[in-house]
XYZ file of C-alpha atoms in Angstrom:
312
model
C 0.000 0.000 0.000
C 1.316 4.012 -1.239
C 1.244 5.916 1.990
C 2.264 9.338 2.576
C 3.532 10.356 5.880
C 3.140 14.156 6.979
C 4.642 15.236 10.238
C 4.444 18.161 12.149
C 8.146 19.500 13.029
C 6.952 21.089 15.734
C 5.032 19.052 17.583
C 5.031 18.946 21.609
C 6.296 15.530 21.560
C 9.148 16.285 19.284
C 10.256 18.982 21.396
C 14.076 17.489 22.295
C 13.258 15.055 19.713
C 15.297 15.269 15.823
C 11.944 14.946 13.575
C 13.799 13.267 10.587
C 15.329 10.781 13.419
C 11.326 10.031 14.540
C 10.447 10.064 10.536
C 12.919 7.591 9.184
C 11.887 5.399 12.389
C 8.509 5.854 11.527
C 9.644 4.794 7.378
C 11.191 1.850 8.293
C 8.188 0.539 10.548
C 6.394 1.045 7.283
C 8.536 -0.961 5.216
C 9.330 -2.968 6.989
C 5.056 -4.067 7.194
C 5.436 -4.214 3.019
C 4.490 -0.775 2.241
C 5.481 2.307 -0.166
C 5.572 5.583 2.120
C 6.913 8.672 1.595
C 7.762 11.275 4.329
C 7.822 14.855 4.995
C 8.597 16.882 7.710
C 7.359 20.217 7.755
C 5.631 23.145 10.048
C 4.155 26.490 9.507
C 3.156 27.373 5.807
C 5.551 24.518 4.681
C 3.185 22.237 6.549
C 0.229 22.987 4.800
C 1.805 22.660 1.131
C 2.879 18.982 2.842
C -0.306 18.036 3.651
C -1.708 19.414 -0.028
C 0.533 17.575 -1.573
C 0.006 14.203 0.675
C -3.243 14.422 -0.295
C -2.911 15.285 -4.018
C -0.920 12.027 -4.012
C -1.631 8.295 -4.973
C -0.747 7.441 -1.904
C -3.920 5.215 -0.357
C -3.664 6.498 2.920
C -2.537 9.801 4.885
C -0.736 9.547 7.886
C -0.480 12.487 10.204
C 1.597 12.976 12.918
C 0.793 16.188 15.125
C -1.189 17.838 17.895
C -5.039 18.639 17.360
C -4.547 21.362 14.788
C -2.439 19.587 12.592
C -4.997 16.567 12.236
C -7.743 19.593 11.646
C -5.600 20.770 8.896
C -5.622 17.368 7.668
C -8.976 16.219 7.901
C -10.150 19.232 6.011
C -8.451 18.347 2.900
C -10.370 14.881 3.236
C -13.915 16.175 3.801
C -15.430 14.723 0.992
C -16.790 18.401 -0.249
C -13.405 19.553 -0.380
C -11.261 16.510 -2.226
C -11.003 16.330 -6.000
C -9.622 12.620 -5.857
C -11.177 9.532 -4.246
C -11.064 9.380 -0.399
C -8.930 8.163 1.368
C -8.631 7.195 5.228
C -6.929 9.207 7.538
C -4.276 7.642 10.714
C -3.716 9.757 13.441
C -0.065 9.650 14.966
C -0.554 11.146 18.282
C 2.096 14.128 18.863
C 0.557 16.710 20.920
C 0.277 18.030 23.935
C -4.002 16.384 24.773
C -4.286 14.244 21.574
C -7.745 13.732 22.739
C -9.334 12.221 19.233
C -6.521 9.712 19.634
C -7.489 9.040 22.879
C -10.833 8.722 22.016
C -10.798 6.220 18.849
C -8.209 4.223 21.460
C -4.979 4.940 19.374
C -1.543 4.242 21.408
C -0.324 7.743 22.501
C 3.445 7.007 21.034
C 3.351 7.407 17.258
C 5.867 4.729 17.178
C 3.422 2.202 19.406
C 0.275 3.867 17.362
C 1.550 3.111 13.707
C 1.709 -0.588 13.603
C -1.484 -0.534 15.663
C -3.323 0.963 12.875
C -1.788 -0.444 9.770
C -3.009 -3.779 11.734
C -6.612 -2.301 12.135
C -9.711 -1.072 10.556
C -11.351 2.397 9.260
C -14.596 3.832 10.646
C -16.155 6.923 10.126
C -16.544 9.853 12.305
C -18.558 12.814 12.982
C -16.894 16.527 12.179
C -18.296 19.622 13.467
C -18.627 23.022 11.881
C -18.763 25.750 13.145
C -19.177 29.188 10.717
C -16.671 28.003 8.003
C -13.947 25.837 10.751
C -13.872 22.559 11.585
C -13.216 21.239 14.865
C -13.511 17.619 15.729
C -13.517 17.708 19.306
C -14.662 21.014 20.847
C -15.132 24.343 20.303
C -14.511 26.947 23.243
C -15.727 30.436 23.377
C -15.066 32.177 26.731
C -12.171 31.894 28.651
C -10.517 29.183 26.669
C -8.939 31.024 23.590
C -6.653 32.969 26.756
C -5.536 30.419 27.696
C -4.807 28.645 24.149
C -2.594 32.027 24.263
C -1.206 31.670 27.426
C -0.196 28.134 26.593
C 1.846 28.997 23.345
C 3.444 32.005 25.460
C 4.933 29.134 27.531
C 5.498 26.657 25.162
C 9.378 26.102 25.618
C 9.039 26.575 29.247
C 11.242 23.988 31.230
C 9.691 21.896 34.066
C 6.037 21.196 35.645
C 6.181 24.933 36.800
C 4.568 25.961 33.421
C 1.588 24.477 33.959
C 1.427 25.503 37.739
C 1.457 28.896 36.149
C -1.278 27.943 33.535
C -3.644 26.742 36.505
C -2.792 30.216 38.491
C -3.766 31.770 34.867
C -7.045 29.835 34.513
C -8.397 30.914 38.373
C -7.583 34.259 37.570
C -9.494 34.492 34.496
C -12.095 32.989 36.213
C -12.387 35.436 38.926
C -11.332 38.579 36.741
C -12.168 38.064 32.802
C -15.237 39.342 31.331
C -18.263 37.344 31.113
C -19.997 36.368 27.437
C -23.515 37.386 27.127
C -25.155 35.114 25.024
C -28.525 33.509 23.690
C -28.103 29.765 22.793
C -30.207 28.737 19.931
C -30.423 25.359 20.501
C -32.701 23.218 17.244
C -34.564 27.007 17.751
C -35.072 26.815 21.421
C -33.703 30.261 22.455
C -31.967 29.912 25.888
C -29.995 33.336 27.558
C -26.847 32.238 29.319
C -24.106 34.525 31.341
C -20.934 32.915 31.757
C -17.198 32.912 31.609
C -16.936 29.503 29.468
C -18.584 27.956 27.383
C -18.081 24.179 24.947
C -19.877 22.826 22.478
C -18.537 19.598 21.411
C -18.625 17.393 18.790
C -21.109 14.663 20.112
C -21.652 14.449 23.967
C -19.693 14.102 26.550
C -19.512 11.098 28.355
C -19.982 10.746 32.616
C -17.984 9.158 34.883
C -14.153 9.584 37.138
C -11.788 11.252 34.900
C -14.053 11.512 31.698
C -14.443 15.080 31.018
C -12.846 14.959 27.624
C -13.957 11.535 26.429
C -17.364 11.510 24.207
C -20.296 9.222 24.618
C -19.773 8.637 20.434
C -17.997 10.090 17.544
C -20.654 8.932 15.097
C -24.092 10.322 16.839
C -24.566 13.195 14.707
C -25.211 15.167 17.637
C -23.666 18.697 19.420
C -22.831 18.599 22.951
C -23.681 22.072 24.936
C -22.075 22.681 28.145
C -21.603 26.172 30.516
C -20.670 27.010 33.686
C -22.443 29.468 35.500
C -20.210 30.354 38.813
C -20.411 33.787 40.624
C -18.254 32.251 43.510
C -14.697 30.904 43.927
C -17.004 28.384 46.144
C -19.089 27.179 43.117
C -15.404 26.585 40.913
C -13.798 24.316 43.422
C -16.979 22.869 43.882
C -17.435 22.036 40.169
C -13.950 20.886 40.188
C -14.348 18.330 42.364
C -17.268 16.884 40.927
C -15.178 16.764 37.151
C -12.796 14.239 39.207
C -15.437 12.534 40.880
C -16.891 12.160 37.388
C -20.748 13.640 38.147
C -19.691 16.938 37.207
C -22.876 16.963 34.785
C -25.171 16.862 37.615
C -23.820 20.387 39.552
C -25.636 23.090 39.700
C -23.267 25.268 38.213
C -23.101 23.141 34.687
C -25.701 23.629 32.378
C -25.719 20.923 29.450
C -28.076 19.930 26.692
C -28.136 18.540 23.534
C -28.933 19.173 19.764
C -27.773 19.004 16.137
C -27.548 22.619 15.100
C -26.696 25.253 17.697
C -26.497 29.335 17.332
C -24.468 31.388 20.104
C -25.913 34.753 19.215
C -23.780 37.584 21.171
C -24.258 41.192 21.509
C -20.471 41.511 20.313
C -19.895 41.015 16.461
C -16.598 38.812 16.760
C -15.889 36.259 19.245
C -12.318 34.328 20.025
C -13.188 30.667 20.165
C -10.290 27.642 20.479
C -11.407 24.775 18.022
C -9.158 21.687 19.200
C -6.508 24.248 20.633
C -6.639 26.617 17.626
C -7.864 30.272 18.266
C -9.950 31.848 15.778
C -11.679 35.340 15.667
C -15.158 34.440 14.379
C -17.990 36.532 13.204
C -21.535 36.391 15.475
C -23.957 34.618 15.458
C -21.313 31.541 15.710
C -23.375 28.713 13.325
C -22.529 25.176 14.983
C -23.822 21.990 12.941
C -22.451 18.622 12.228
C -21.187 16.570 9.101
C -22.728 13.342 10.240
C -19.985 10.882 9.232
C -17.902 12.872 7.050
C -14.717 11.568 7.769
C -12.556 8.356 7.215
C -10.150 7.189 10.186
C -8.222 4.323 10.693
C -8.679 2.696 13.940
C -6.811 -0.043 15.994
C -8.888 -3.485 15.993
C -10.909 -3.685 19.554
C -10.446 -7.465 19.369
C -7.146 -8.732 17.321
C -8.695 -12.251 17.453
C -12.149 -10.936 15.821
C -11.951 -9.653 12.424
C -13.618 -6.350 11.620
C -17.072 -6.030 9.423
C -15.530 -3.741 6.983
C -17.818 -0.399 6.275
């Protein structure tokens, strides 16, 4: 099988790492399985012209090694209204700092564990969620989160576990000091006002239980997950945080969560900053939320190496 191999140079878990030392590694796991691939290593601008030309190849498959973004970037060029060619599935080398699709489809969190895994495995198809003209395939975050998407790049190269010390002091202070959004959800037309500091909408629902506020109840459920926090007290945010370890989180009074396919955040401002997977974009009110029910190819590892998979 042709396979083209993009990876993102800059990647958290390159950081110390030589990319064309992880890349040929990567190669010769390939070839070593009986297959054609060819490499590139690439970030910024030059990572986009990689990925355009991955997927302008005849390679049969597109494997992507990155954070969040980068597998946005990818999976855009493989939406099926935006490829000339015929579509092809997409492997997700986990390389970022929350990999949390990864996570989620149950891909090994080392690209060099995660590659065999998937050329031994199946493809399945996935929700993506749209929001105005982005993509985002995991959440969307108007509020607070887009600071601290900014915060997080400040400190990037930061040495040590005091970074993100710093990042939680950041987070309670935006809490208790940043401005609040003033919004009307329009929820499958149900109009409902909200006042608060953050707000998620995610691509299909969250799921419950201890230490599952980022995994999904489904990928493939062609439904928007709604979520706010309304906290006027430092009380209510320690609160809430202990019920997001206990896993009931969902059932506090200070989370509001509901459910539907199409979803309008109508503001009084005309732009709002909202983080898509960890990407900040300045986006033009109302923000439009709907899903592509199934829009997108992924390979997968096999739940059950002893039980073959019903092909799609």
């Amino acid at each position: 099988m042709r396979v083209a191999l993009v990876l993102n140079g800059a990647a958290g878990a390159l950081l110390g790492r030589p990319p064309e030392a992880v890349a040929a590694r990567l190669q010769q796991i390939l070839a070593d399985a009986g297959h054609e691939p060819r490499a590139a290593v690439a970030e910024g601008p030059a990572l986009c012209r990689a990925l355009d030309a991955a997927v302008a190849s005849e390679a049969e498959a597109i494997l992507v090694g990155g954070g969040d973004g980068t597998i946005i970037a990818a999976a855009e060029r493989l939406l099926p209204e935006n490829r000339a060619g015929p579509g092809r599935p997409l492997g997700i080398l986990p390389m970022g700092t929350a990999n949390l699709l990864a996570r989620d489809l149950g891909i090994p969190l080392s690209p060099e564990a995660a590659l065999p895994a998937l050329l031994a495995g199946a493809t399945r198809r996935i929700d993506v969620a749209l929001v105005n003209d982005r993509i985002f395939l995991n959440s969307s975050l108007p509020g607070i989160a887009p600071r601290m998407v900014h915060q997080r790049e400040r400190m990037r190269h930061d040495p040590g576990p005091m970074k993100w010390l710093r990042l939680v002091r950041f987070f309670f202070r935006g809490f208790d000091h940043g401005p609040r959004l003033h919004v009307v959800l329009q929820a499958d037309g149900r109009p409902v006002r909200l006042i608060t500091r953050t707000l998620a909408i995610t691509n299909n629902p969250l799921a419950e239980g201890f230490a599952a506020l980022h995994s999904r109840v489904a990928l493939d459920g062609g439904t928007l997950g709604v979520y706010a926090a309304r906290i006027d007290r430092r009380l209510d945010l320690w609160r809430l945080i202990a019920r997001i370890v206990a896993g009931t989180w969902q059932h506090d009074p200070a989370a509001a969560a509901l459910a539907a396919r199409r979803v309008n955040v109508v503001s009084r401002r005309a732009r709002l900053w909202v983080a898509n997977d960890g990407e900040n974009h300045l986006l033009a009110t109302p923000l439009r939320y709907r899903i592509l029910a199934k829009a997108l190819t992924v390979m997968v590892p096999r739940a059950d190496p002893d039980k073959p998979d019903t092909p799609e």
